[in-house]
Coordinates of C-alpha atoms and ligand atoms in Angstrom, one line a residue:
X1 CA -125.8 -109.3 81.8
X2 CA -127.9 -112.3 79.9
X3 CA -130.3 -114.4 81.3
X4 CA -130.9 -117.6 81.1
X5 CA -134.5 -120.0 81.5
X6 CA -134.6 -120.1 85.0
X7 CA -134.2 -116.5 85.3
X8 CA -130.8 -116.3 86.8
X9 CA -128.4 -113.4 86.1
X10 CA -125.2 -114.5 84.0
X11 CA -122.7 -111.9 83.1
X12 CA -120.5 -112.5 80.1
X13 CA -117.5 -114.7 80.2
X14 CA -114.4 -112.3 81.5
X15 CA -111.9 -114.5 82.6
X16 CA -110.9 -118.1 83.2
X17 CA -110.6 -117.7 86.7
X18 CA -111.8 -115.1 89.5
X19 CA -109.6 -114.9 92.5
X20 CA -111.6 -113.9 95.2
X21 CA -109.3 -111.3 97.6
X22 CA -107.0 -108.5 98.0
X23 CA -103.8 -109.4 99.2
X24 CA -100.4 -111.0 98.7
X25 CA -102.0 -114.5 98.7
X26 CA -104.3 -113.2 96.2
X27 CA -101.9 -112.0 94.0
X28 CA -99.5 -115.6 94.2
X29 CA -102.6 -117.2 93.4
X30 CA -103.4 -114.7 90.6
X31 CA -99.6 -115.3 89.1
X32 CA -99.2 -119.0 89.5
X33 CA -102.9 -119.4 88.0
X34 CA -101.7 -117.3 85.0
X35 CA -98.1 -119.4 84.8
X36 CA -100.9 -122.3 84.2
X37 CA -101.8 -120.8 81.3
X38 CA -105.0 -118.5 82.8
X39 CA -106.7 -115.4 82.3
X40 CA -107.0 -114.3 85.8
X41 CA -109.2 -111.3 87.2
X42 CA -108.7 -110.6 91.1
X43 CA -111.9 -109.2 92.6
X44 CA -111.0 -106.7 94.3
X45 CA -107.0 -107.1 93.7
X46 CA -105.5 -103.6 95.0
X47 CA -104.2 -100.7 92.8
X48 CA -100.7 -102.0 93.4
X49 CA -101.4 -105.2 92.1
X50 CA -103.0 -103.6 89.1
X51 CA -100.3 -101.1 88.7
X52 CA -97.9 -104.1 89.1
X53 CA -99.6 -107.4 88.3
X54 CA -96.1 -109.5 87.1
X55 CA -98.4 -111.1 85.2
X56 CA -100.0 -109.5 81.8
X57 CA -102.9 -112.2 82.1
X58 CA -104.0 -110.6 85.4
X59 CA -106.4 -107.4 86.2
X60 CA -108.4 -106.2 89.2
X61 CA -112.0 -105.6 89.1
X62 CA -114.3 -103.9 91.8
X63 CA -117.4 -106.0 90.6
X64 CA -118.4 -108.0 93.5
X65 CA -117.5 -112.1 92.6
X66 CA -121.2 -112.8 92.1
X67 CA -121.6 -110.4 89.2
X68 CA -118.2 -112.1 87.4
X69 CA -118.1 -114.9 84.7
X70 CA -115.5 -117.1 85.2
X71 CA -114.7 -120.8 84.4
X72 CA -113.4 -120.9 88.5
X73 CA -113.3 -119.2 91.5
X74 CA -110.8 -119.2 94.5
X75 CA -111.8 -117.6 97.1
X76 CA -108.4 -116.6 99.1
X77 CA -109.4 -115.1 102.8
X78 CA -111.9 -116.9 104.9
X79 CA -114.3 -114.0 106.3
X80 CA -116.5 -114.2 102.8
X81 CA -116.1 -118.1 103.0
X82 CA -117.3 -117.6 106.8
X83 CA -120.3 -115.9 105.3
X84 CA -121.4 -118.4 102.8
X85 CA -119.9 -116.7 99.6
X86 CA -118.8 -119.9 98.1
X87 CA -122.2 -121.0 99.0
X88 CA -123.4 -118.3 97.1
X89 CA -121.4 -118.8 94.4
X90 CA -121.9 -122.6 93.5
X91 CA -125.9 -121.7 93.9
X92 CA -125.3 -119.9 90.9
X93 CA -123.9 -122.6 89.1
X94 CA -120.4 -121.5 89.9
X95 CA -117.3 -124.4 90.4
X96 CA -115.5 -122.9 93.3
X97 CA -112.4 -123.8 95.3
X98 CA -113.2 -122.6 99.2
X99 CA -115.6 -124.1 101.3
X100 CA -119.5 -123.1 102.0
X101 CA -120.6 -121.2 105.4
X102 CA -120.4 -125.0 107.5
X103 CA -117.2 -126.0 106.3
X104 CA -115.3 -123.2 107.0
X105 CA -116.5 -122.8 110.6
X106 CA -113.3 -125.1 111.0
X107 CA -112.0 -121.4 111.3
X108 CA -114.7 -119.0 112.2
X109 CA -115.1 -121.1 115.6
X110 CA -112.2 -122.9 117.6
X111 CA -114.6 -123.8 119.2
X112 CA -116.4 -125.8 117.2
X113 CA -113.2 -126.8 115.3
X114 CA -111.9 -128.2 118.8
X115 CA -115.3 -130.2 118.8
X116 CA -115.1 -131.9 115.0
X117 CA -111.3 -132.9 116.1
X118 CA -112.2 -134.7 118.9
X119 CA -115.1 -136.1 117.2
X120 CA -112.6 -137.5 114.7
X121 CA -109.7 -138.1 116.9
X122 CA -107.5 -135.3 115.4
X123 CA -104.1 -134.7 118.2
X124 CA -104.7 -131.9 119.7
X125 CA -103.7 -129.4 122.3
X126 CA -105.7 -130.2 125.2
X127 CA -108.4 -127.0 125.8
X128 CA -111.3 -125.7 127.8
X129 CA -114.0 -123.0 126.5
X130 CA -115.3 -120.5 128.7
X131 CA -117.8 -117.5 128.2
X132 CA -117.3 -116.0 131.5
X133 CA -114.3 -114.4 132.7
X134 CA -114.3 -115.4 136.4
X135 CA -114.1 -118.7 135.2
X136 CA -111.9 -118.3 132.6
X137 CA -109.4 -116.6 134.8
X138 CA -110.0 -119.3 137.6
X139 CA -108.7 -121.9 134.7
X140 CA -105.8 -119.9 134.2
X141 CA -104.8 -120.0 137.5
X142 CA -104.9 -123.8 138.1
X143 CA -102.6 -124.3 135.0
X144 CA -98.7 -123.9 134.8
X145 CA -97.2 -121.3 132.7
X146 CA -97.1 -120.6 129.4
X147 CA -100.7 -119.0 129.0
X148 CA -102.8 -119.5 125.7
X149 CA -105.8 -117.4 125.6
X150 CA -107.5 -117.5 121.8
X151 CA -110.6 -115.8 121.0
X152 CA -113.0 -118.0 119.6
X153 CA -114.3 -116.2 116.4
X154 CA -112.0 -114.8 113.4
X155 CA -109.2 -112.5 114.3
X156 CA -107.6 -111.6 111.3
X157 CA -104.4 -114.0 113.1
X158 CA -103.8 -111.4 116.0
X159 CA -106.2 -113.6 118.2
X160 CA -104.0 -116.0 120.0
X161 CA -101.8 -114.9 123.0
X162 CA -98.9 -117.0 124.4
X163 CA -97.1 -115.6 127.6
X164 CA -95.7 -117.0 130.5
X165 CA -97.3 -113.9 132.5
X166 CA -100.4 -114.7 134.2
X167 CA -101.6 -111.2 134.8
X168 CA -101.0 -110.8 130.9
X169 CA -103.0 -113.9 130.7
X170 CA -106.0 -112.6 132.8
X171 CA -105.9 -109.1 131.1
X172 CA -105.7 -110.9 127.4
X173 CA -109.3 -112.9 128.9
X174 CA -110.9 -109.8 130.2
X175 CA -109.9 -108.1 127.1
X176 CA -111.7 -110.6 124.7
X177 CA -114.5 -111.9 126.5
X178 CA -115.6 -108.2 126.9
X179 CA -115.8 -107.8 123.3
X180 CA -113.1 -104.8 123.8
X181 CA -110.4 -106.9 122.2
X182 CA -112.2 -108.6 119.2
X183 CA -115.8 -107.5 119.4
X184 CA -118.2 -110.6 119.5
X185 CA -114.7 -113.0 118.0
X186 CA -113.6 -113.0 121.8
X187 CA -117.2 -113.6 123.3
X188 CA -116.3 -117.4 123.8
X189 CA -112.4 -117.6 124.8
X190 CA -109.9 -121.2 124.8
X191 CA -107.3 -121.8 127.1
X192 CA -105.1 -124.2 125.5
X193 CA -102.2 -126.5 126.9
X194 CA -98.8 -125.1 125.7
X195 CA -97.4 -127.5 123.1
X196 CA -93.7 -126.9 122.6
X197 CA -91.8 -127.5 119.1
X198 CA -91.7 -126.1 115.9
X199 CA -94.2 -125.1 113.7
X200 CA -95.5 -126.8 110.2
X201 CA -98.2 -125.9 108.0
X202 CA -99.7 -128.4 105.9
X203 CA -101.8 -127.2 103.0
X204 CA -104.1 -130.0 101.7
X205 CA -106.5 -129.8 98.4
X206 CA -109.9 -131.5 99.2
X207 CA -112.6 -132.3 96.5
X208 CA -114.9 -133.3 99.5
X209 CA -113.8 -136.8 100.1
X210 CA -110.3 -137.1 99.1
X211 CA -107.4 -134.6 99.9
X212 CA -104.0 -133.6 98.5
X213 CA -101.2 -132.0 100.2
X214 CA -99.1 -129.3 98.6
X215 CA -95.5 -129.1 99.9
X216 CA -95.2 -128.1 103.3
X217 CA -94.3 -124.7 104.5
X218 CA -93.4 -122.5 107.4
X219 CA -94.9 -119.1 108.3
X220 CA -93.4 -116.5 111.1
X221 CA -96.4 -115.2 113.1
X222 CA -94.7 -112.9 115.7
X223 CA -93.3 -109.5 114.5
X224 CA -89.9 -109.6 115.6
X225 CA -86.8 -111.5 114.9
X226 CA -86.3 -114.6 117.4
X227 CA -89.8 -115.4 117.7
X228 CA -90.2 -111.8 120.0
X229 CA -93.3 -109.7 119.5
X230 CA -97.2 -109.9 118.7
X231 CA -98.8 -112.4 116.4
X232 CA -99.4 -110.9 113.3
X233 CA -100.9 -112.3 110.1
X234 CA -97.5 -113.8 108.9
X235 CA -93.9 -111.8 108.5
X236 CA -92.7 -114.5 106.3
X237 CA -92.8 -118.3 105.0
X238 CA -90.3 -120.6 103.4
X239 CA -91.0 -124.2 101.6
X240 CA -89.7 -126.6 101.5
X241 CA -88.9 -126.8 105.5
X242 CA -85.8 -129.1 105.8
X243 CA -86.3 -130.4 109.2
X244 CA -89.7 -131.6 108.2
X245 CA -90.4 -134.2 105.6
X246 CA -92.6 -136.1 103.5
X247 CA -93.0 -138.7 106.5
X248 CA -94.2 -135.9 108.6
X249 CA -96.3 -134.5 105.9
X250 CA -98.3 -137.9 105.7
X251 CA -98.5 -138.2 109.5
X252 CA -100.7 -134.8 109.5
X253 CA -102.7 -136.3 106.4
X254 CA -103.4 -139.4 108.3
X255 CA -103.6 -138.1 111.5
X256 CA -105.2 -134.5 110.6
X257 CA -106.8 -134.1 107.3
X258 CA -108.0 -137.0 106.7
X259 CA -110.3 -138.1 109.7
X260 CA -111.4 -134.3 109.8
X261 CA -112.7 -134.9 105.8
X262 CA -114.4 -138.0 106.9
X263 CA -116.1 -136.1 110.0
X264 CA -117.2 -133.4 108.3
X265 CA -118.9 -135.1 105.8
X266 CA -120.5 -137.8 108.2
X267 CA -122.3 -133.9 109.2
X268 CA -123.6 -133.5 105.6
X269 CA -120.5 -131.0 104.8
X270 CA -118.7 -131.5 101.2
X271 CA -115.8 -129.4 102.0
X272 CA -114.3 -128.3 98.8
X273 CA -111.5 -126.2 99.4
X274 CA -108.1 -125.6 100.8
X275 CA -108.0 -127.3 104.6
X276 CA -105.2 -126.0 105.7
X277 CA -103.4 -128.0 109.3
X278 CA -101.2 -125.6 111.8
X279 CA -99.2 -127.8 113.5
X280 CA -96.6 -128.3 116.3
X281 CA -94.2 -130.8 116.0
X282 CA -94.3 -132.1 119.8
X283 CA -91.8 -135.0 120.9
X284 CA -95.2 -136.8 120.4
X285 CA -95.6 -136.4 117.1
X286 CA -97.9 -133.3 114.7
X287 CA -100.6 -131.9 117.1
X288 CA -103.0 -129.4 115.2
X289 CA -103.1 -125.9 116.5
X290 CA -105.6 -124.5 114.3
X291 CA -107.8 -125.3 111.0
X292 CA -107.7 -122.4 108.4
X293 CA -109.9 -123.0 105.5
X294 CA -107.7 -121.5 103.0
X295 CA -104.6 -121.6 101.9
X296 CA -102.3 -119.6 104.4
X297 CA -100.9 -115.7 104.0
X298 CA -98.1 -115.8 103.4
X299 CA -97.7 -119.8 102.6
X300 CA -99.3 -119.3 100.0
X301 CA -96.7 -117.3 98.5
X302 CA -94.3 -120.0 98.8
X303 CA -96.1 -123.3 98.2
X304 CA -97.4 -122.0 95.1
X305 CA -94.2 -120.7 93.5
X306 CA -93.1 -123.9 93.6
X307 CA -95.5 -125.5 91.8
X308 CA -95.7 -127.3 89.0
X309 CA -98.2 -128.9 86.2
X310 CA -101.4 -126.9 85.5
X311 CA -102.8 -125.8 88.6
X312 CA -105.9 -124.7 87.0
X313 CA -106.9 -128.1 85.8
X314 CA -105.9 -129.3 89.9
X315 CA -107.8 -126.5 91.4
X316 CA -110.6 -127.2 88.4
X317 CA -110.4 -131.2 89.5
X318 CA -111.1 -130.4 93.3
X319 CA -113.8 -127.8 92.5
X320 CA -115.8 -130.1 91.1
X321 CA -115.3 -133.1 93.5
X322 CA -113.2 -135.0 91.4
X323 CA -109.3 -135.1 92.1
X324 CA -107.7 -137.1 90.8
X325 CA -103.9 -135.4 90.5
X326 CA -101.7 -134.5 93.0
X327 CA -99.4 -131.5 93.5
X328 CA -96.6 -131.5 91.3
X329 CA -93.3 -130.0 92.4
X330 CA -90.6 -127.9 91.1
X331 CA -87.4 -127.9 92.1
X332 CA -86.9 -124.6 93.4
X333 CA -87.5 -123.8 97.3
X334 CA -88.7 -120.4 98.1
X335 CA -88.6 -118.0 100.9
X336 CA -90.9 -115.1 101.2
X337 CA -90.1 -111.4 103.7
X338 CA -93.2 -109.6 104.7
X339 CA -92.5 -105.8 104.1
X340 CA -95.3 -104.1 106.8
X341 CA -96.2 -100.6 107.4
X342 CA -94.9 -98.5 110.4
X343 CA -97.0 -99.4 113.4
X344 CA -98.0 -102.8 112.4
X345 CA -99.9 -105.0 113.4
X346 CA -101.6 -102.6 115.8
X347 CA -101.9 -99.0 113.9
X348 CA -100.4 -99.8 110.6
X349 CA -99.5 -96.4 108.9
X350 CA -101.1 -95.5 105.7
X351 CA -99.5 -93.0 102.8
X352 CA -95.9 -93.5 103.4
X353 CA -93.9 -94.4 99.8
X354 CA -92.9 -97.5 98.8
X355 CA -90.7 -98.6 96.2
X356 CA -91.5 -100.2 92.9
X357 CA -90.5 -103.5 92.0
X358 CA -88.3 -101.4 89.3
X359 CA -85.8 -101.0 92.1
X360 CA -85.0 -105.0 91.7
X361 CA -85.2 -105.5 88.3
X362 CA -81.7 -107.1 87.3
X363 CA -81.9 -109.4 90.5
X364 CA -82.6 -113.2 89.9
X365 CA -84.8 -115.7 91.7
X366 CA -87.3 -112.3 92.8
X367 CA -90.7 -111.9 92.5
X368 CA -92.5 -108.6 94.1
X369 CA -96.3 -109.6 95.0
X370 CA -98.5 -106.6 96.0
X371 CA -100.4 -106.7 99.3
X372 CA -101.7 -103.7 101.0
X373 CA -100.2 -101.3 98.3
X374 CA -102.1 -98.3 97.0
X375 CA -101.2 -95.8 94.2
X376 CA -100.9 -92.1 95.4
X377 CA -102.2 -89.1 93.3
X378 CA -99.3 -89.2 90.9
X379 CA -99.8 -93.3 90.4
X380 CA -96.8 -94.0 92.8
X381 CA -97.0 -96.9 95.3
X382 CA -97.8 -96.3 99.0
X383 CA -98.4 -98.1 101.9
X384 CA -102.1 -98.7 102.2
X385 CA -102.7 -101.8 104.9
X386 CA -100.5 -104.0 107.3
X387 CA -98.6 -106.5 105.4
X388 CA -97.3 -104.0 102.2
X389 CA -95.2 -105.9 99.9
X390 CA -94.5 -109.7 100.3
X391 CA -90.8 -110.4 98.5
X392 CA -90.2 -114.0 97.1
X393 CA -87.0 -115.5 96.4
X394 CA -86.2 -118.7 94.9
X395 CA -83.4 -120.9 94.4
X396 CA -81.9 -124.4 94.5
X397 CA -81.6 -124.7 98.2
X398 CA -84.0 -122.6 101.0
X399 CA -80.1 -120.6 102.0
X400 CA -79.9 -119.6 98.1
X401 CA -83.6 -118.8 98.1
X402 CA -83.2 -116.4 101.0
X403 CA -80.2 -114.6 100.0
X404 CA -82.0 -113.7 97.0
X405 CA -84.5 -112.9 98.9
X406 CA -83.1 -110.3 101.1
X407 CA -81.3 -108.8 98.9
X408 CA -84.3 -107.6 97.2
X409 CA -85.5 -106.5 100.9
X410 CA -82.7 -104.1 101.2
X411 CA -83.4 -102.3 97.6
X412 CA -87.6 -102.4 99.1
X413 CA -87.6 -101.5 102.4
X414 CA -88.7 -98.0 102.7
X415 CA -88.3 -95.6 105.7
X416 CA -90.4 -96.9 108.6
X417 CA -91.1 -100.1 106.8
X418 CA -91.0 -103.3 109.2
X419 CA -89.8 -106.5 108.7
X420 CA -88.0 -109.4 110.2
X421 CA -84.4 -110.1 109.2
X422 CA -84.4 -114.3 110.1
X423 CA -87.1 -116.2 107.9
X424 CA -85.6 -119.3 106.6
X425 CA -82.4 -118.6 108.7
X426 CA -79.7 -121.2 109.6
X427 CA -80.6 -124.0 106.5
X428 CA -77.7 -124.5 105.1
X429 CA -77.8 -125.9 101.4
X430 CA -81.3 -127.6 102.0
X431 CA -82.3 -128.7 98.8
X432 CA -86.5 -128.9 97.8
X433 CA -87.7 -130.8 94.8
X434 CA -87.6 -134.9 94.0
X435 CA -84.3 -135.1 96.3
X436 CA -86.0 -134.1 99.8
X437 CA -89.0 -136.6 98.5
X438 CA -91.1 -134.2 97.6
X439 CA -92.0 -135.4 94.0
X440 CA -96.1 -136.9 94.7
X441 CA -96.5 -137.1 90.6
Ligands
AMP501 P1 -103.3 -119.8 115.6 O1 -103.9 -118.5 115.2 O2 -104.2 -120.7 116.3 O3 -102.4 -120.4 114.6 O4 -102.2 -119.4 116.7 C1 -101.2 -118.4 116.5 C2 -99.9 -118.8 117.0 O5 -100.0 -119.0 118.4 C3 -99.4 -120.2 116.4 O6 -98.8 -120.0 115.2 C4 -98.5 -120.6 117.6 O7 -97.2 -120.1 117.4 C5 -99.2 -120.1 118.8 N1 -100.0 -121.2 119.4 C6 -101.3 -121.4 119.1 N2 -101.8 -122.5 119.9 C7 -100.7 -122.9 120.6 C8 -100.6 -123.9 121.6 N3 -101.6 -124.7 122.0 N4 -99.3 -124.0 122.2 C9 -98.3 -123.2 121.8 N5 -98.4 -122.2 120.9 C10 -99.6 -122.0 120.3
LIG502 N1 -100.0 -117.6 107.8 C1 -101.1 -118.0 108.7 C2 -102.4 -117.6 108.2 O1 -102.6 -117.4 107.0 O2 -103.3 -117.6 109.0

């Protein structure tokens, strides 16, 4: 460590960019950084990923992010942007991609999301907030079925139910507002009006006043095959998503993004970062289901395997308030398969072995990103969180992409392992790239 006139620690230079995170995002954003051209250090990464980084320009560090050097940071999960890290960061002189503590309560309160949308006239689902059960549960049973209950706070994506059963309804309220389900996250609880359709997310690049979307993407929340199951972090994505276009894109940029920029910084709030739109695609057009701050696990994956043009530079431009790119894309679409551990999302089992991307070497199109792997005693990979492995395939068309896919799943999948056998099902020689309109150079 030197320092510098005003007294403030500076460590020596390590990388060109630290990638703030420990999972399979972390690790897409570590690779497609270093296709750029970067020397990338994730902080903390996982032994997997540095037993297996694809990459020889990427390593894993334990150093917290405030004692690295680095031209950049990403920040890649929102509970350290929640608590002001990127703040942090950029008081130490730091350009940084991820908003500071106010921005990023777009996520860490739906609440208060719910409230800057309406402020800037963002389609939503319609909502009510309530801190007491009683009423809560009184709501509830005015409204038609199906039921959506979300906790207010950060839930790690487990903290949204659907159900068409009341009492599950009125048990999911009781469960959150007392704090059993999601400590103080489910203090304050939303009941939301269903909206039917399917899903988009749109991943937009802001540099605090203007904003960039990368091409759109899908995830798969529940756990099971047909939509069936909890709400878990993500079992899969795919990009680009042929039923959605760029027309669609640019409605949730104008209708979404956009006046949620201008609101936020009308507060005061120069949101540099990843504002990432869930939507539903009602007959009425996008309505936003929920503001993450970052880019999405596992959309991520995905969107940034498909792009092109030096992403460091882009990330670099928005960082420092000054885009003036947009997201280049490759032709390729990609689908990504979540391998999770036994008992996931509730007890996901730790320790069990998991194959090493050795056992798909030979396949084409593949790429085997580490997220909750850890190495055993003898340096072998084992499961060591939920979501294990993440499994991207790539091709000319999103069918192509997930046949390549999946056939990597079958060498991977270990005993007890748990994934779903239908992302990017039934697209049938969909092609991404400048043919679906997707070109924005
Ligand atoms: P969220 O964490 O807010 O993205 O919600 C998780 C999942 O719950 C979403 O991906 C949707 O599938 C579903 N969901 C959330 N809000 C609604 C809503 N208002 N109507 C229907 N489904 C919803
Ligand atoms: N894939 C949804 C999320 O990252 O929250």
């Amino acid at each position: 460590m030197t320092e510098d006139a005003a007294g403030r620690s500076e460590s020596r230079r390590v990388a060109d960019v630290c990638v703030v995170g420990s999972g399979g995002r972390e690790h897409a954003l570590a690779l497609a950084l270093a296709k750029s051209g970067a020397e990338v250090v994730c902080c903390p990464g996982t032994p997997g990923m540095g037993a297996y980084p694809v990459s020889d320009r990427i390593r894993c560090s334990s150093l917290p992010p405030e004692a690295m050097a680095a031209d950049l940071f990403m920040v890649g999960p929102e509970a350290p942007l929640v608590q002001g890290l990127a703040d942090r960061l950029r008081e130490g002189g730091r350009r940084v991609v991820g908003p500071g503590a106010q921005g990023a309560r777009l996520e860490g309160s739906k609440l208060w999301m719910k409230q800057v949308a309406s402020e800037a006239g963002v389609p939503t689902a319609a909502w009510a907030a309530f801190d007491s059960a009683e009423a809560a549960v009184a709501h509830v049973r005015r409204q038609p079925p199906p039921y959506v209950v979300k906790a207010d706070g950060l839930a790690g994506g487990k903290g949204v139910l659907v159900t068409a059963s009341l009492a599950d309804a009125e048990a999911d309220i009781v469960a959150k507002l007392s704090g059993r389900a999601f400590g103080n996250a489910g203090r304050v609880v939303l009941i939301e009006e269903p909206l039917e359709g399917p899903e988009l997310s749109v991943l937009a690049l802001c540099d605090g006043s203007r904003a960039i979307p990368f091409p759109a993407a899908r995830d798969a929340k529940r756990l099971g095959d047909g939509d069936q199951g909890p709400n878990t972090g993500g079992m899969g994505a795919f990009s680009p998503v042929p039923d959605a276009g760029e027309q669609v894109v640019d409605e949730v940029m104008d209708r979404c993004v956009e006046p949620t920029l201008s609101a936020l910084a009308n507060r005061g709030i120069d949101y540099r970062g990843v504002l990432y739109a869930g939507c539903i695609l009602t007959a009425d057009g996008p309505k936003l289901i929920e503001f993450n701050v970052r880019m999405g696990d596992p959309e991520a994956q995905v969107v940034l395997t498909r792009m092109g043009g030096d992403l460091v530079d882009l990330f670099g431009q928005a960082a420092d308030g000054r885009l003036r790119s947009s997201a280049r894309v490759e032709g390729e679409s990609a689908v990504c398969v979540v391998l999770a551990s036994h008992g996931y999302p509730e007890r996901p089992r730790r320790g069990d072995p998991v194959p090493s991307p050795e056992a798909v070497a030979g396949l084409a199109g593949v790429t085997v990103l580490q997220a909750g792997t850890g190495l055993d005693s003898e340096g072998a990979l084992v499961t060591d969180g939920g979501r294990v492995l993440d499994v991207v395939g790539t091709g000319t068309d999103v069918a192509e992409a997930r046949e390549r896919a999946y056939a990597a799943v079958e060498r991977l999948a270990w005993r007890g392992s748990v994934w779903r056998s239908d992302i990017a099902a039934g697209f049938q020689g969909s092609r991404g790239g400048p043919d679906s309109g997707e070109d924005r150079t």
